[in-house]
Short mmCIF file of C-alpha atoms and ligand atoms in Angstrom, two decimals:
data_model
loop_
_atom_site.label_atom_id
_atom_site.label_comp_id
_atom_site.label_asym_id
_atom_site.label_seq_id
_atom_site.Cartn_x
_atom_site.Cartn_y
_atom_site.Cartn_z
CA MET G 1033 61.71 95.38 91.39
CA PRO G 1034 65.05 94.08 93.20
CA HIS G 1035 63.74 94.16 96.54
CA ASP G 1036 66.70 92.01 97.68
CA ASP G 1037 68.87 95.12 97.40
CA PHE G 1038 67.49 96.45 100.60
CA PRO G 1039 67.28 93.44 103.09
CA PRO G 1040 66.60 93.71 106.87
CA ALA G 1041 69.40 94.56 108.85
CA SER G 1042 71.10 96.75 106.13
CA VAL G 1043 71.82 100.57 105.53
CA TRP G 1044 71.37 102.70 102.47
CA LEU G 1045 73.07 106.18 102.39
CA VAL G 1046 70.85 107.92 99.80
CA GLY G 1047 71.17 111.25 98.20
CA ALA G 1048 67.78 113.24 98.32
CA GLY G 1049 69.07 115.87 95.70
CA PRO G 1050 68.83 119.68 96.12
CA GLY G 1051 65.17 119.64 97.32
CA ASP G 1052 62.67 119.16 94.49
CA PRO G 1053 61.47 115.71 94.94
CA GLU G 1054 61.42 115.45 90.96
CA LEU G 1055 65.35 115.78 91.23
CA LEU G 1056 65.40 112.24 93.27
CA THR G 1057 66.81 109.35 91.16
CA ARG G 1058 64.25 106.69 90.80
CA LYS G 1059 66.32 104.43 92.83
CA ALA G 1060 66.18 106.87 95.83
CA ALA G 1061 62.42 107.18 95.62
CA ARG G 1062 62.14 103.36 95.67
CA LEU G 1063 64.43 102.96 98.55
CA ILE G 1064 62.73 105.93 100.43
CA ALA G 1065 59.50 103.61 100.14
CA ALA G 1066 60.86 100.50 101.27
CA ALA G 1067 62.83 102.02 104.24
CA GLU G 1068 61.53 101.13 107.82
CA VAL G 1069 63.38 103.98 109.57
CA ILE G 1070 64.73 107.10 107.93
CA PHE G 1071 67.41 109.40 109.54
CA TYR G 1072 67.22 112.57 107.84
CA ASP G 1073 69.06 115.99 107.29
CA ALA G 1074 67.54 119.26 107.76
CA LEU G 1075 68.17 119.92 104.22
CA VAL G 1076 65.76 117.00 103.06
CA GLY G 1077 62.43 118.38 101.96
CA PRO G 1078 59.24 117.60 103.29
CA ASP G 1079 58.03 116.57 99.98
CA VAL G 1080 60.77 113.99 99.75
CA LEU G 1081 59.71 112.56 103.02
CA GLU G 1082 56.08 112.11 102.09
CA LEU G 1083 57.45 109.26 99.54
CA ALA G 1084 58.17 107.24 102.77
CA SER G 1085 55.85 104.42 103.98
CA PRO G 1086 53.25 105.65 106.63
CA ALA G 1087 54.62 102.90 108.92
CA ALA G 1088 58.29 104.30 108.39
CA GLU G 1089 60.01 105.91 111.49
CA ARG G 1090 61.39 109.21 110.78
CA VAL G 1091 63.99 110.68 112.64
CA SER G 1092 65.55 114.10 112.15
CA VAL G 1093 69.13 114.23 112.68
CA GLY G 1094 69.30 117.69 111.09
CA LYS G 1095 72.50 119.70 111.10
CA ARG G 1096 71.79 123.43 110.80
CA SER G 1097 74.08 126.07 112.24
CA GLY G 1098 72.79 127.50 115.42
CA ARG G 1099 70.23 124.80 116.03
CA HIS G 1100 70.35 121.74 118.18
CA SER G 1101 71.49 118.85 116.09
CA LYS G 1102 72.89 115.44 116.83
CA ASP G 1103 76.70 115.11 116.54
CA GLN G 1104 78.08 112.79 113.99
CA ALA G 1105 79.14 109.95 116.57
CA THR G 1106 75.63 109.98 117.70
CA ILE G 1107 74.26 109.60 114.18
CA ASP G 1108 76.70 106.91 113.55
CA ALA G 1109 75.61 105.13 116.54
CA LEU G 1110 71.71 105.43 115.73
CA ILE G 1111 72.12 103.89 112.30
CA VAL G 1112 74.14 101.00 113.22
CA ALA G 1113 71.73 100.01 116.27
CA ALA G 1114 68.83 100.26 114.01
CA ALA G 1115 70.48 98.07 111.59
CA LEU G 1116 71.60 95.60 114.39
CA GLY G 1117 67.83 95.68 115.41
CA GLY G 1118 66.99 94.17 112.11
CA ARG G 1119 65.44 96.84 110.22
CA ARG G 1120 65.95 98.41 106.67
CA VAL G 1121 67.67 101.67 107.61
CA MET G 1122 67.99 104.75 105.53
CA ARG G 1123 70.29 107.84 106.02
CA LEU G 1124 68.82 110.29 103.94
CA LYS G 1125 71.15 113.40 102.97
CA GLY G 1126 70.65 116.47 100.89
CA GLY G 1127 72.23 116.61 97.43
CA ASP G 1128 74.88 113.97 96.78
CA PRO G 1129 75.97 112.01 100.05
CA ALA G 1130 79.58 111.92 98.62
CA ILE G 1131 79.85 115.76 98.75
CA PHE G 1132 80.44 117.38 102.09
CA GLY G 1133 78.00 114.76 103.42
CA ARG G 1134 80.06 112.96 106.35
CA THR G 1135 79.53 109.71 104.38
CA PRO G 1136 82.84 108.26 104.98
CA GLU G 1137 82.13 108.19 108.97
CA GLU G 1138 78.77 106.38 108.37
CA VAL G 1139 80.11 103.89 105.94
CA ALA G 1140 83.20 103.24 108.50
CA ALA G 1141 80.82 102.69 111.37
CA CYS G 1142 78.55 100.51 109.43
CA HIS G 1143 81.68 98.33 108.41
CA ALA G 1144 83.03 98.32 112.01
CA ALA G 1145 79.61 96.56 113.28
CA GLY G 1146 79.29 94.23 110.31
CA VAL G 1147 76.52 95.98 108.84
CA PRO G 1148 76.05 95.99 104.91
CA VAL G 1149 75.93 99.58 103.54
CA ARG G 1150 75.35 100.97 100.01
CA ILE G 1151 75.22 104.45 98.55
CA CYS G 1152 72.86 105.98 96.20
CA PRO G 1153 74.07 109.22 94.58
CA GLY G 1154 71.92 112.44 94.20
CA VAL G 1155 71.91 115.71 92.35
CA THR G 1156 74.32 118.08 94.05
CA ALA G 1157 73.55 121.66 94.97
CA ALA G 1158 75.97 123.04 92.35
CA SER G 1159 74.26 121.03 89.37
CA ALA G 1160 70.81 122.54 90.61
CA ALA G 1161 72.42 126.06 91.08
CA ALA G 1162 73.61 125.90 87.77
CA ALA G 1163 70.47 124.60 86.07
CA ALA G 1164 68.49 127.15 88.17
CA GLY G 1165 70.26 130.00 86.51
CA GLY G 1166 70.19 128.72 82.98
CA THR G 1167 73.95 128.20 83.00
CA ALA G 1168 76.68 125.47 83.05
CA LEU G 1169 79.57 125.05 85.47
CA THR G 1170 82.18 124.68 82.60
CA LEU G 1171 82.72 126.62 79.56
CA ARG G 1172 84.45 125.29 76.64
CA GLY G 1173 88.03 126.96 76.37
CA THR G 1174 87.26 129.47 79.25
CA ALA G 1175 86.47 127.21 82.56
CA ARG G 1176 88.37 124.15 81.95
CA LYS G 1177 88.40 123.29 85.88
CA LEU G 1178 85.77 122.93 88.45
CA THR G 1179 86.38 123.14 92.07
CA PHE G 1180 84.02 122.19 95.10
CA VAL G 1181 84.97 123.76 98.33
CA THR G 1182 83.36 124.30 101.68
CA ALA G 1183 83.96 127.56 103.18
CA HIS G 1184 82.65 126.31 106.70
CA ALA G 1185 85.07 126.51 109.39
CA ARG G 1186 84.78 126.12 113.14
CA ALA G 1187 84.85 129.39 115.29
CA GLY G 1188 87.95 131.11 115.19
CA GLU G 1189 89.72 128.78 112.81
CA SER G 1190 90.67 129.87 109.25
CA LEU G 1191 88.90 128.23 106.31
CA GLY G 1192 92.30 126.78 105.32
CA LEU G 1193 91.77 126.94 101.44
CA ASP G 1194 94.62 127.33 98.81
CA TRP G 1195 93.45 130.66 97.41
CA GLN G 1196 96.30 130.82 94.83
CA ALA G 1197 94.89 127.48 93.32
CA LEU G 1198 91.14 128.83 93.58
CA ALA G 1199 92.05 132.08 91.94
CA ASP G 1200 92.93 130.50 88.58
CA PRO G 1201 90.71 132.39 86.09
CA HIS G 1202 90.02 129.42 84.09
CA ALA G 1203 88.32 127.72 86.95
CA THR G 1204 84.81 127.64 88.33
CA LEU G 1205 84.45 127.78 91.96
CA ALA G 1206 81.30 126.20 93.60
CA VAL G 1207 81.36 127.40 97.31
CA TYR G 1208 79.18 125.16 99.78
CA MET G 1209 78.19 126.48 103.18
CA GLY G 1210 79.85 129.77 102.04
CA ARG G 1211 77.30 132.45 103.04
CA ALA G 1212 78.63 133.50 106.30
CA ALA G 1213 82.19 133.58 104.65
CA ALA G 1214 81.18 135.29 101.53
CA ALA G 1215 83.27 138.30 102.39
CA THR G 1216 86.39 136.40 103.27
CA VAL G 1217 86.07 134.33 100.04
CA ALA G 1218 85.80 137.46 97.71
CA ARG G 1219 88.57 139.19 99.59
CA GLN G 1220 91.07 136.12 99.46
CA LEU G 1221 90.16 135.45 95.97
CA MET G 1222 91.01 139.00 94.84
CA ALA G 1223 94.14 139.22 96.92
CA ALA G 1224 95.27 136.04 95.24
CA GLY G 1225 94.84 137.75 91.81
CA ARG G 1226 91.15 136.87 90.75
CA ARG G 1227 89.55 139.59 88.88
CA ALA G 1228 87.32 142.05 90.92
CA ASP G 1229 84.79 141.81 87.87
CA THR G 1230 84.60 138.01 87.75
CA PRO G 1231 81.03 137.18 87.48
CA VAL G 1232 79.24 135.50 90.65
CA MET G 1233 76.05 133.70 90.94
CA VAL G 1234 74.45 133.22 94.57
CA VAL G 1235 71.68 130.58 94.61
CA VAL G 1236 69.53 130.08 97.46
CA ASN G 1237 67.10 127.06 97.85
CA ALA G 1238 68.17 125.92 94.46
CA SER G 1239 65.19 123.81 92.96
CA LEU G 1240 62.58 124.76 95.79
CA PRO G 1241 59.85 127.08 95.23
CA SER G 1242 61.54 129.60 97.45
CA GLU G 1243 64.53 129.51 94.92
CA ARG G 1244 66.52 132.87 94.75
CA ILE G 1245 69.31 133.90 92.23
CA ILE G 1246 71.39 136.97 92.89
CA ARG G 1247 74.07 137.66 90.23
CA GLY G 1248 76.99 140.04 90.48
CA ARG G 1249 80.61 140.55 90.34
CA LEU G 1250 83.07 139.35 92.89
CA SER G 1251 83.95 142.63 94.47
CA ALA G 1252 80.20 142.87 95.51
CA LEU G 1253 79.93 139.33 96.81
CA ALA G 1254 79.63 140.39 100.52
CA PHE G 1255 76.70 142.69 99.72
CA LEU G 1256 74.99 140.23 97.62
CA VAL G 1257 74.74 137.72 100.44
CA GLU G 1258 73.42 140.35 102.81
CA THR G 1259 69.78 139.66 102.46
CA ILE G 1260 69.82 135.94 102.74
CA GLY G 1261 68.83 134.24 105.84
CA ASP G 1262 70.93 132.14 108.22
CA ARG G 1263 68.97 128.86 107.60
CA ASP G 1264 68.54 129.28 103.85
CA PRO G 1265 71.17 127.07 101.91
CA THR G 1266 72.93 128.95 99.63
CA LEU G 1267 75.58 128.21 97.12
CA LEU G 1268 78.13 130.42 95.73
CA LEU G 1269 79.19 130.00 92.06
CA VAL G 1270 82.31 132.23 90.97
CA GLY G 1271 83.75 132.29 87.34
CA GLU G 1272 83.30 133.05 83.86
CA ALA G 1273 81.26 130.18 83.34
CA VAL G 1274 78.31 131.72 85.13
CA ARG G 1275 78.28 135.08 83.45
CA GLN G 1276 74.94 136.06 82.11
CA ARG G 1277 74.73 135.85 78.40
CA GLU G 1278 73.11 138.63 76.53
CA GLY G 1279 69.30 138.17 76.41
CA ALA G 1280 69.38 134.97 78.12
CA ALA G 1281 67.01 135.89 81.00
CA ALA G 1282 64.64 137.43 78.76
CA ARG G 1283 64.54 134.34 76.44
CA SER G 1284 64.29 131.61 78.89
CA GLY G 1285 61.72 133.32 81.30
CA ALA G 1286 63.17 131.13 84.01
CA GLU G 1287 64.43 133.87 86.00
CA PRO G 1288 62.32 134.44 89.16
CA ALA G 1289 60.65 137.78 89.67
CA VAL G 1290 63.08 138.46 92.84
CA ALA G 1291 66.32 137.79 90.91
CA ALA G 1292 68.49 140.83 91.32
CA ASP G 1293 71.08 142.17 88.83
CA LEU G 1294 73.75 143.84 90.85
CA ARG G 1295 76.99 145.01 89.25
N1 SAH Q 1200 75.79 117.06 99.91
C1 SAH Q 1200 75.06 118.41 99.57
C2 SAH Q 1200 75.90 119.38 100.38
C3 SAH Q 1200 75.76 119.27 101.96
S1 SAH Q 1200 76.70 120.67 102.42
C4 SAH Q 1200 75.06 118.33 98.22
O1 SAH Q 1200 75.66 117.52 97.46
O2 SAH Q 1200 74.58 119.34 97.50
C5 SAH Q 1200 75.21 121.96 102.73
C6 SAH Q 1200 75.42 123.13 101.77
O3 SAH Q 1200 75.07 122.62 100.48
C7 SAH Q 1200 74.47 124.35 102.09
O4 SAH Q 1200 75.24 125.11 103.05
C8 SAH Q 1200 74.44 124.94 100.73
O5 SAH Q 1200 75.72 125.61 100.35
C9 SAH Q 1200 74.33 123.81 99.82
N2 SAH Q 1200 73.04 123.39 99.39
C10 SAH Q 1200 72.38 122.32 99.46
N3 SAH Q 1200 71.36 122.35 99.09
C11 SAH Q 1200 71.22 123.54 98.70
C12 SAH Q 1200 70.06 124.12 97.80
N4 SAH Q 1200 68.79 123.67 97.59
N5 SAH Q 1200 70.45 125.40 97.26
C13 SAH Q 1200 71.66 126.02 97.30
N6 SAH Q 1200 72.56 125.48 98.18
C14 SAH Q 1200 72.23 124.28 98.59
#
């Protein structure tokens, strides 16, 4: 076991994947077990944290809309201080740390303090959501482009997305943090020319026992997300690639009982 890759006074930024602990990489699992202090996000599941040593300190720095959470500068400072104190420090994030994960800020803070920092990738929510729905994110000849966007905006600000580019009928769109803005996303995409009957798939709590899949068409997107709670991580997928194939649900038997088919 290459223990020297997690020396004292260093930091690992680790992707915890979408929630199912079996979707952790083996490297992530090994590093979690070796960490002395773990700063973790709200999206990191309890089963993942169970892999930590009983002696490890676990610190929730959870970011969740509406709940108290530490701001980014505080998180940066906490990580750096723990490493300078000589500990093996882990920053554990949902999904892949490279995607909407504030990783650049944390890496920069470590560099500025002379603290060694490395990154372990994880399975991102879009991959888990596609797998949950028994589909792919691309479709040969039809969906040749895949775009990840975040639809999270500060109060009063617009989403600032290039709707014209996102309306490309040959693209699949994966919208992170998009539940609250679902109506806006649908309206803007249709205004930019995306067809109203474009398939959409909404996946809540992908890979977790509470996983829910809701399918429909773009014009109904606002309605499709109505029953989803504020705190449930939700990914919106838009495009031909996520169209439900004839008989696919029946064959796979993988569709959860609560799946809705709203056209
Ligand atoms: N770095 C993460 C994304 C962080 S942004 C990743 O790579 O997945 C947080 C957003 O990710 C949530 O608002 C939601 O849109 C999405 N997300 C994360 N985990 C999810 C899950 N298990 N199911 C559905 N969406 C999820």
